[in-house]
One Martini backbone bead per residue (centre of mass of N, CA, C, O) as a GRO file, in nm:
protein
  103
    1UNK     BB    1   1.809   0.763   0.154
    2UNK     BB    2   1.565   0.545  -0.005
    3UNK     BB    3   1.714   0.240  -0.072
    4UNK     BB    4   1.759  -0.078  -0.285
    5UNK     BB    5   1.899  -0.382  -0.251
    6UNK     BB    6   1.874  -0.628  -0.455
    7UNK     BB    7   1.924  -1.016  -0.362
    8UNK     BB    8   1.900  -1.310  -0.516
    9UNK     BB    9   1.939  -1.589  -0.479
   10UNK     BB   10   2.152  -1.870  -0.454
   11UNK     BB   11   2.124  -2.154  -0.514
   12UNK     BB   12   2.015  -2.385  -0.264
   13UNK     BB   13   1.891  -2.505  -0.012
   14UNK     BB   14   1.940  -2.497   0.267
   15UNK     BB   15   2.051  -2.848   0.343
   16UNK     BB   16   1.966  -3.031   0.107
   17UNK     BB   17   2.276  -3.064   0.063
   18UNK     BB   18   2.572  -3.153   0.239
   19UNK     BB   19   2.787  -3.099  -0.050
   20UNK     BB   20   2.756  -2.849  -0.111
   21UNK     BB   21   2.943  -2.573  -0.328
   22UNK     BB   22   2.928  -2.241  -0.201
   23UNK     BB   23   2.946  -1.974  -0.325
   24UNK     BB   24   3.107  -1.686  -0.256
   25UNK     BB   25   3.098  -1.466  -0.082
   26UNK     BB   26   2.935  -1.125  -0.033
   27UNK     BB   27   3.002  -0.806  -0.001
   28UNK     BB   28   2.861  -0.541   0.226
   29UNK     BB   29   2.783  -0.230   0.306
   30UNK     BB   30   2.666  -0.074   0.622
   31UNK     BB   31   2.526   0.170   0.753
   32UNK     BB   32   2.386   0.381   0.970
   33UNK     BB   33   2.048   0.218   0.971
   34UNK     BB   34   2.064  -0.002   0.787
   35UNK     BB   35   1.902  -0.267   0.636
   36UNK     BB   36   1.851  -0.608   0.689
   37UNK     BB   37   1.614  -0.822   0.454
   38UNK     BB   38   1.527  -1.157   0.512
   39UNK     BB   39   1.322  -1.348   0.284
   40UNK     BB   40   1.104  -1.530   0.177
   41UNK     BB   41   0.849  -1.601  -0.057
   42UNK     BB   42   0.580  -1.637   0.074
   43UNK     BB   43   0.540  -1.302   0.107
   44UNK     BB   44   0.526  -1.223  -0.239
   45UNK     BB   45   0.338  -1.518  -0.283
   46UNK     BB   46   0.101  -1.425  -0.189
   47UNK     BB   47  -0.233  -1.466  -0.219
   48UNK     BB   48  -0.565  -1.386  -0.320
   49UNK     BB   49  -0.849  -1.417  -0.503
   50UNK     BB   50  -0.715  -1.316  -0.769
   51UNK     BB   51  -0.374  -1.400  -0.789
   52UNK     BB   52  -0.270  -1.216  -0.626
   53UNK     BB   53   0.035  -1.086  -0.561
   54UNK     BB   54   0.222  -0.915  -0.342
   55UNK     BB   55   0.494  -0.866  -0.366
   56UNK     BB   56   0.759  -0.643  -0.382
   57UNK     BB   57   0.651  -0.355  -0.367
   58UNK     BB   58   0.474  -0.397  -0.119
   59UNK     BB   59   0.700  -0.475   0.062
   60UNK     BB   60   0.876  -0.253   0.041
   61UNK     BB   61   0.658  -0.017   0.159
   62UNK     BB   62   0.663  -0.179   0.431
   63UNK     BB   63   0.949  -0.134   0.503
   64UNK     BB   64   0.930   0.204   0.456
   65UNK     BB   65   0.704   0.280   0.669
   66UNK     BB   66   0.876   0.013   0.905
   67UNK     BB   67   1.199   0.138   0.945
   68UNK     BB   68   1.224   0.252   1.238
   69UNK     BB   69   1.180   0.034   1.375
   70UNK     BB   70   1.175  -0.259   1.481
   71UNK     BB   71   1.263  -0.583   1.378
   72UNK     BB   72   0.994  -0.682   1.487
   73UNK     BB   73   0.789  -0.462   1.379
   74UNK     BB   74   0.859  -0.522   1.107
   75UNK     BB   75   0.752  -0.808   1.095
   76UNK     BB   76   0.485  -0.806   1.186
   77UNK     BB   77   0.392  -0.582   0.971
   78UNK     BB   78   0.438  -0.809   0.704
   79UNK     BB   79   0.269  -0.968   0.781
   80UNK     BB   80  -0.006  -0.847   0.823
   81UNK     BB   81   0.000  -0.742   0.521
   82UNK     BB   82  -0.032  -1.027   0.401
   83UNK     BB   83  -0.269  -1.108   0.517
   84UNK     BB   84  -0.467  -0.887   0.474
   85UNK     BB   85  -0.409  -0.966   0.146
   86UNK     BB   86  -0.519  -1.251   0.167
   87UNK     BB   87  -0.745  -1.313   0.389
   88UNK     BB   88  -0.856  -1.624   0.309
   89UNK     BB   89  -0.665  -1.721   0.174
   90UNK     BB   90  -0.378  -1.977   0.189
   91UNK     BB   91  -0.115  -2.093   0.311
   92UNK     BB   92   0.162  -2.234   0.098
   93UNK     BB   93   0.422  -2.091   0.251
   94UNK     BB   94   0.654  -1.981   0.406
   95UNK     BB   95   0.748  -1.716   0.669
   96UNK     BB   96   1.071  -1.584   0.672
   97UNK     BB   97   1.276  -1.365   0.860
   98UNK     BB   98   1.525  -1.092   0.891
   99UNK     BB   99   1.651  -0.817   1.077
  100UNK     BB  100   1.893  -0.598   1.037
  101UNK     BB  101   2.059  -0.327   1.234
  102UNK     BB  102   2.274  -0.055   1.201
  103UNK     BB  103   2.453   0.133   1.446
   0.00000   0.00000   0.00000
């Protein structure tokens, strides 16, 4: 089944305070094939030329259709996909991905 289970940020970033106190990890099961992909805001917030964002349905999308690749190829194809999103527009924002693949 193709299902998506969104976690959004929680605290500051990571570094900003180096005595910040980090609440309690969460944790969560992963089956084999399931992936795990941590992005920066950069992919779902960069806008077009109409300051339309890529969105988060965009990526889940991007997600979706190349889920079966591998991690690399994974990030990637959303580079590319916000990239030809955004046409001319100016990356305003960083790009960071992290993809793991459950054996």
């Amino acid at each position: 089944e193709d299902t998506f289970h969104r976690q959004n940020a929680h605290g500051i970033p990571l570094g900003i305070l180096p005595d910040y106190k980090w609440p309690a990890a969460e944790r969560f099961e992963m089956a084999s094939g399931d992936l795990l992909v941590l992005v920066t805001d950069g992919f779902f917030e960069w806008e077009n030329e109409a300051q339309e964002e890529f969105g988060i349905d965009r990526m889940m999308g991007v997600l979706r259709e190349n889920h079966d690749r591998s991690a690399v190829e994974i990030i990637g194809s959303l580079h590319e996909a916000v990239k030809s999103y955004a046409g001319d527009e100016p990356q305003n924002d960083d790009l960071t991905a992290l993809v793991v693949r459950k054996t």
